[in-house]
PDB file of C-alpha atoms in Angstrom:
ATOM      1  CA  MET F  19     179.126 -93.207  27.330  1.00 69.00           C
ATOM      2  CA  THR F  20     176.167 -94.854  25.606  1.00 77.00           C
ATOM      3  CA  GLU F  21     174.396 -93.364  22.627  1.00 81.00           C
ATOM      4  CA  GLU F  22     171.512 -92.230  24.836  1.00 85.00           C
ATOM      5  CA  GLU F  23     173.894 -90.571  27.294  1.00 81.00           C
ATOM      6  CA  PHE F  24     175.736 -88.899  24.431  1.00 82.00           C
ATOM      7  CA  ASP F  25     172.435 -87.632  22.977  1.00 86.00           C
ATOM      8  CA  ALA F  26     171.448 -86.184  26.358  1.00 88.00           C
ATOM      9  CA  PHE F  27     174.904 -84.624  26.767  1.00 86.00           C
ATOM     10  CA  TYR F  28     174.651 -83.136  23.266  1.00 88.00           C
ATOM     11  CA  ALA F  29     171.202 -81.674  23.962  1.00 92.00           C
ATOM     12  CA  THR F  30     172.362 -79.914  27.097  1.00 91.00           C
ATOM     13  CA  ALA F  31     175.896 -78.917  26.083  1.00 91.00           C
ATOM     14  CA  PHE F  32     175.403 -77.826  22.458  1.00 93.00           C
ATOM     15  CA  PRO F  33     173.543 -74.548  23.179  1.00 92.00           C
ATOM     16  CA  ARG F  34     175.970 -73.618  25.955  1.00 92.00           C
ATOM     17  CA  LEU F  35     179.055 -74.393  23.862  1.00 93.00           C
ATOM     18  CA  THR F  36     177.612 -72.587  20.854  1.00 92.00           C
ATOM     19  CA  GLY F  37     177.112 -69.498  23.011  1.00 91.00           C
ATOM     20  CA  GLN F  38     180.685 -69.681  24.251  1.00 89.00           C
ATOM     21  CA  LEU F  39     182.109 -70.128  20.750  1.00 90.00           C
ATOM     22  CA  TYR F  40     179.872 -67.352  19.456  1.00 89.00           C
ATOM     23  CA  ALA F  41     181.528 -65.039  21.978  1.00 89.00           C
ATOM     24  CA  PHE F  42     184.914 -66.272  20.733  1.00 86.00           C
ATOM     25  CA  THR F  43     184.251 -66.078  16.967  1.00 84.00           C
ATOM     26  CA  GLY F  44     181.668 -63.325  16.741  1.00 87.00           C
ATOM     27  CA  ASP F  45     179.793 -65.376  14.131  1.00 88.00           C
ATOM     28  CA  HIS F  46     176.860 -67.521  15.267  1.00 92.00           C
ATOM     29  CA  GLY F  47     176.894 -69.736  12.172  1.00 91.00           C
ATOM     30  CA  GLU F  48     180.624 -70.340  12.506  1.00 91.00           C
ATOM     31  CA  ALA F  49     180.169 -71.151  16.199  1.00 92.00           C
ATOM     32  CA  GLN F  50     177.487 -73.707  15.405  1.00 93.00           C
ATOM     33  CA  ASP F  51     179.673 -75.264  12.698  1.00 93.00           C
ATOM     34  CA  VAL F  52     182.755 -75.714  14.872  1.00 93.00           C
ATOM     35  CA  VAL F  53     180.779 -77.023  17.870  1.00 94.00           C
ATOM     36  CA  GLN F  54     178.966 -79.464  15.590  1.00 93.00           C
ATOM     37  CA  GLU F  55     182.284 -80.618  14.116  1.00 92.00           C
ATOM     38  CA  ALA F  56     183.688 -81.085  17.624  1.00 91.00           C
ATOM     39  CA  PHE F  57     180.678 -83.222  18.561  1.00 91.00           C
ATOM     40  CA  VAL F  58     181.173 -85.304  15.415  1.00 90.00           C
ATOM     41  CA  ARG F  59     184.760 -85.947  16.468  1.00 88.00           C
ATOM     42  CA  ALA F  60     183.599 -86.752  20.010  1.00 87.00           C
ATOM     43  CA  TRP F  61     181.070 -89.266  18.692  1.00 84.00           C
ATOM     44  CA  ASP F  62     183.900 -91.569  17.631  1.00 81.00           C
ATOM     45  CA  ARG F  63     185.342 -91.390  21.187  1.00 76.00           C
ATOM     46  CA  ARG F  64     182.053 -91.631  23.058  1.00 73.00           C
ATOM     47  CA  ARG F  65     182.908 -95.001  24.675  1.00 71.00           C
ATOM     48  CA  GLU F  66     185.862 -93.580  26.624  1.00 70.00           C
ATOM     49  CA  PHE F  67     184.407 -90.085  26.936  1.00 62.00           C
ATOM     50  CA  LEU F  68     183.260 -90.235  30.559  1.00 57.00           C
ATOM     51  CA  ALA F  69     186.614 -91.663  31.591  1.00 53.00           C
ATOM     52  CA  ASP F  70     188.211 -88.353  30.565  1.00 59.00           C
ATOM     53  CA  GLY F  71     186.149 -86.640  33.250  1.00 72.00           C
ATOM     54  CA  ALA F  72     185.502 -83.398  31.378  1.00 79.00           C
ATOM     55  CA  PRO F  73     183.786 -84.121  28.061  1.00 83.00           C
ATOM     56  CA  GLU F  74     182.466 -80.578  27.674  1.00 85.00           C
ATOM     57  CA  ALA F  75     185.938 -79.113  28.158  1.00 87.00           C
ATOM     58  CA  TRP F  76     187.300 -81.507  25.523  1.00 85.00           C
ATOM     59  CA  ILE F  77     184.624 -80.482  23.034  1.00 89.00           C
ATOM     60  CA  ARG F  78     185.161 -76.781  23.806  1.00 90.00           C
ATOM     61  CA  THR F  79     188.915 -77.173  23.242  1.00 90.00           C
ATOM     62  CA  VAL F  80     188.393 -78.977  19.937  1.00 90.00           C
ATOM     63  CA  ALA F  81     185.832 -76.382  18.808  1.00 93.00           C
ATOM     64  CA  MET F  82     188.172 -73.502  19.714  1.00 93.00           C
ATOM     65  CA  ARG F  83     191.022 -75.117  17.789  1.00 93.00           C
ATOM     66  CA  LEU F  84     188.759 -75.644  14.794  1.00 93.00           C
ATOM     67  CA  ALA F  85     187.677 -71.998  14.917  1.00 92.00           C
ATOM     68  CA  VAL F  86     191.294 -70.814  15.071  1.00 92.00           C
ATOM     69  CA  SER F  87     192.251 -73.103  12.178  1.00 91.00           C
ATOM     70  CA  ARG F  88     189.405 -71.784  10.065  1.00 89.00           C
ATOM     71  CA  TRP F  89     190.339 -68.213  10.925  1.00 90.00           C
ATOM     72  CA  ARG F  90     193.979 -68.838   9.955  1.00 90.00           C
ATOM     73  CA  ARG F  91     192.939 -70.487   6.697  1.00 89.00           C
ATOM     74  CA  ALA F  92     190.656 -67.554   5.869  1.00 88.00           C
ATOM     75  CA  ARG F  93     193.364 -65.038   6.753  1.00 89.00           C
ATOM     76  CA  HIS F  94     195.909 -66.887   4.604  1.00 88.00           C
ATOM     77  CA  TRP F  95     193.478 -66.970   1.690  1.00 87.00           C
ATOM     78  CA  LEU F  96     192.792 -63.257   2.097  1.00 85.00           C
ATOM     79  CA  GLU F  97     196.536 -62.520   2.049  1.00 86.00           C
ATOM     80  CA  LEU F  98     196.892 -64.521  -1.164  1.00 83.00           C
ATOM     81  CA  VAL F  99     194.000 -62.667  -2.739  1.00 81.00           C
ATOM     82  CA  ARG F 100     195.453 -59.304  -1.758  1.00 83.00           C
ATOM     83  CA  ARG F 101     198.846 -60.215  -3.242  1.00 83.00           C
ATOM     84  CA  THR F 102     197.339 -61.342  -6.535  1.00 79.00           C
ATOM     85  CA  PRO F 103     196.562 -58.331  -8.698  1.00 78.00           C
ATOM     86  CA  PRO F 104     193.203 -58.276 -10.428  1.00 74.00           C
ATOM     87  CA  PRO F 105     193.229 -59.013 -14.140  1.00 74.00           C
ATOM     88  CA  GLU F 106     193.744 -55.984 -16.338  1.00 78.00           C
ATOM     89  CA  HIS F 107     190.563 -56.496 -18.298  1.00 78.00           C
ATOM     90  CA  THR F 108     188.163 -59.370 -18.431  1.00 74.00           C
ATOM     91  CA  PRO F 109     186.480 -59.482 -21.797  1.00 77.00           C
ATOM     92  CA  GLY F 110     182.734 -59.906 -21.830  1.00 78.00           C
ATOM     93  CA  PRO F 111     180.925 -62.486 -23.889  1.00 79.00           C
ATOM     94  CA  ASP F 112     181.180 -62.054 -27.616  1.00 85.00           C
ATOM     95  CA  PRO F 113     178.083 -60.772 -29.460  1.00 85.00           C
ATOM     96  CA  GLU F 114     177.364 -64.170 -31.003  1.00 84.00           C
ATOM     97  CA  ARG F 115     177.204 -65.868 -27.603  1.00 83.00           C
ATOM     98  CA  THR F 116     175.008 -63.069 -26.255  1.00 85.00           C
ATOM     99  CA  ALA F 117     172.655 -63.477 -29.197  1.00 85.00           C
ATOM    100  CA  LEU F 118     172.566 -67.244 -28.673  1.00 86.00           C
ATOM    101  CA  VAL F 119     171.722 -66.896 -24.983  1.00 87.00           C
ATOM    102  CA  ALA F 120     169.008 -64.343 -25.775  1.00 88.00           C
ATOM    103  CA  ALA F 121     167.581 -66.652 -28.433  1.00 88.00           C
ATOM    104  CA  LEU F 122     167.668 -69.625 -26.065  1.00 89.00           C
ATOM    105  CA  ARG F 123     165.631 -67.633 -23.550  1.00 90.00           C
ATOM    106  CA  THR F 124     162.780 -67.404 -26.044  1.00 91.00           C
ATOM    107  CA  LEU F 125     162.418 -71.194 -26.239  1.00 91.00           C
ATOM    108  CA  PRO F 126     160.264 -73.336 -23.974  1.00 92.00           C
ATOM    109  CA  GLU F 127     162.196 -74.694 -21.003  1.00 91.00           C
ATOM    110  CA  ALA F 128     162.176 -78.327 -22.195  1.00 92.00           C
ATOM    111  CA  GLN F 129     163.608 -77.430 -25.613  1.00 93.00           C
ATOM    112  CA  ARG F 130     166.143 -75.046 -24.111  1.00 92.00           C
ATOM    113  CA  ARG F 131     167.319 -77.678 -21.627  1.00 93.00           C
ATOM    114  CA  ALA F 132     167.661 -80.348 -24.322  1.00 93.00           C
ATOM    115  CA  LEU F 133     169.625 -77.997 -26.587  1.00 93.00           C
ATOM    116  CA  VAL F 134     171.959 -76.853 -23.832  1.00 91.00           C
ATOM    117  CA  LEU F 135     172.631 -80.369 -22.564  1.00 92.00           C
ATOM    118  CA  HIS F 136     173.183 -81.776 -26.053  1.00 93.00           C
ATOM    119  CA  HIS F 137     175.051 -78.986 -27.809  1.00 90.00           C
ATOM    120  CA  LEU F 138     176.758 -77.035 -25.031  1.00 86.00           C
ATOM    121  CA  CYS F 139     177.398 -79.819 -22.507  1.00 88.00           C
ATOM    122  CA  ASP F 140     178.178 -82.379 -25.238  1.00 90.00           C
ATOM    123  CA  LEU F 141     175.808 -85.044 -23.904  1.00 91.00           C
ATOM    124  CA  SER F 142     174.469 -87.688 -26.238  1.00 94.00           C
ATOM    125  CA  VAL F 143     170.744 -87.896 -26.914  1.00 95.00           C
ATOM    126  CA  GLU F 144     170.560 -90.930 -24.633  1.00 94.00           C
ATOM    127  CA  GLN F 145     172.350 -89.054 -21.833  1.00 93.00           C
ATOM    128  CA  VAL F 146     170.010 -86.080 -22.229  1.00 94.00           C
ATOM    129  CA  ALA F 147     167.053 -88.460 -22.030  1.00 95.00           C
ATOM    130  CA  SER F 148     168.456 -90.031 -18.886  1.00 92.00           C
ATOM    131  CA  GLU F 149     169.132 -86.687 -17.229  1.00 90.00           C
ATOM    132  CA  THR F 150     165.768 -85.150 -18.106  1.00 91.00           C
ATOM    133  CA  GLY F 151     163.710 -88.293 -17.577  1.00 93.00           C
ATOM    134  CA  ALA F 152     162.198 -87.978 -21.062  1.00 94.00           C
ATOM    135  CA  PRO F 153     162.093 -90.743 -23.695  1.00 96.00           C
ATOM    136  CA  VAL F 154     164.770 -90.640 -26.409  1.00 95.00           C
ATOM    137  CA  GLY F 155     162.167 -89.835 -29.079  1.00 96.00           C
ATOM    138  CA  THR F 156     160.908 -86.879 -27.067  1.00 96.00           C
ATOM    139  CA  VAL F 157     164.451 -85.552 -26.688  1.00 95.00           C
ATOM    140  CA  LYS F 158     165.004 -85.861 -30.437  1.00 96.00           C
ATOM    141  CA  ALA F 159     161.766 -83.980 -31.107  1.00 96.00           C
ATOM    142  CA  ARG F 160     162.712 -81.248 -28.622  1.00 95.00           C
ATOM    143  CA  LEU F 161     166.129 -80.902 -30.230  1.00 95.00           C
ATOM    144  CA  SER F 162     164.626 -80.679 -33.717  1.00 95.00           C
ATOM    145  CA  ARG F 163     161.953 -78.163 -32.744  1.00 95.00           C
ATOM    146  CA  GLY F 164     164.408 -76.176 -30.649  1.00 94.00           C
ATOM    147  CA  ARG F 165     166.958 -75.938 -33.467  1.00 94.00           C
ATOM    148  CA  ALA F 166     164.247 -74.802 -35.883  1.00 94.00           C
ATOM    149  CA  ALA F 167     163.003 -72.155 -33.445  1.00 92.00           C
ATOM    150  CA  LEU F 168     166.576 -70.996 -32.768  1.00 90.00           C
ATOM    151  CA  ALA F 169     167.235 -70.688 -36.478  1.00 90.00           C
ATOM    152  CA  ARG F 170     164.130 -68.517 -36.884  1.00 91.00           C
ATOM    153  CA  VAL F 171     165.034 -66.281 -33.939  1.00 88.00           C
ATOM    154  CA  LEU F 172     168.693 -65.944 -34.897  1.00 86.00           C
ATOM    155  CA  SER F 173     167.926 -65.274 -38.580  1.00 87.00           C
ATOM    156  CA  ALA F 174     165.404 -62.602 -37.552  1.00 80.00           C
ATOM    157  CA  ASP F 175     168.060 -61.067 -35.288  1.00 69.00           C
ATOM    158  CA  SER F 176     170.623 -61.071 -38.109  1.00 69.00           C
ATOM    159  CA  ALA F 177     168.085 -59.500 -40.492  1.00 68.00           C
ATOM    160  CA  ASP F 178     167.422 -56.776 -37.899  1.00 67.00           C
ATOM    161  CA  ALA F 179     171.156 -56.247 -37.485  1.00 62.00           C
ATOM    162  CA  ALA F 180     171.605 -55.989 -41.250  1.00 59.00           C
ATOM    163  CA  ALA F 181     168.823 -53.421 -41.450  1.00 62.00           C
ATOM    164  CA  ASP F 182     170.440 -51.438 -38.640  1.00 60.00           C
ATOM    165  CA  ALA F 183     173.754 -51.465 -40.479  1.00 58.00           C
ATOM    166  CA  ALA F 184     172.166 -50.135 -43.690  1.00 59.00           C
ATOM    167  CA  ASP F 185     173.031 -46.719 -45.092  1.00 50.00           C
ATOM    168  CA  PRO F 186     172.032 -43.976 -42.618  1.00 53.00           C
ATOM    169  CA  ALA F 187     170.585 -41.900 -45.466  1.00 52.00           C
ATOM    170  CA  ASP F 188     168.174 -44.747 -46.224  1.00 51.00           C
ATOM    171  CA  GLU F 189     167.174 -44.807 -42.576  1.00 50.00           C
ATOM    172  CA  GLY F 190     166.252 -41.144 -42.727  1.00 50.00           C
ATOM    173  CA  GLU F 191     164.192 -41.658 -45.851  1.00 49.00           C
ATOM    174  CA  ARG F 192     162.302 -44.543 -44.204  1.00 49.00           C
ATOM    175  CA  GLU F 193     161.700 -42.378 -41.187  1.00 48.00           C
ATOM    176  CA  ASP F 194     160.452 -39.530 -43.398  1.00 48.00           C
ATOM    177  CA  ASP F 195     158.129 -41.934 -45.213  1.00 49.00           C
ATOM    178  CA  ARG F 196     156.609 -43.022 -41.894  1.00 48.00           C
ATOM    179  CA  VAL F 197     156.035 -39.441 -40.779  1.00 50.00           C
ATOM    180  CA  ARG F 198     154.118 -38.411 -43.903  1.00 43.00           C
TER     181      ARG F 198
END
């Protein structure tokens, strides 16, 4: 079978086979995937394909086997998941990390990206420059400005937290002062 013949065969057989596998799997996307995979496998055998006499039957058989294999793999995975108990308790992020993420959100995107790549992903300044497409000097400036802005935001947050933790009696007095 030549490439042109295979292309013509694909164009006519793919919709029909997809419909058949859809009836078998009940999932149109899955049917398309397995039929496509079967055609990929048939492509390597296209020279002797017509000699087999029933190329569509061969592709249908391969697609059905692929669908069954995927179903078995999914079922096995589901059984493993059901046997594995969920963790007792998954701790959330600590308050410092939450504050850092909130502070990072206040920065411009370019500064935030440079800071995350450099400090959290452990990339060098040169690697950050390469990944962002910015000159090294620009990355250094973004890191410097970003660190300064983070320090301001985080120190303001810690000052607010300290004020919140102050004596409750003082809080009442401040509230009374505002009311008067």
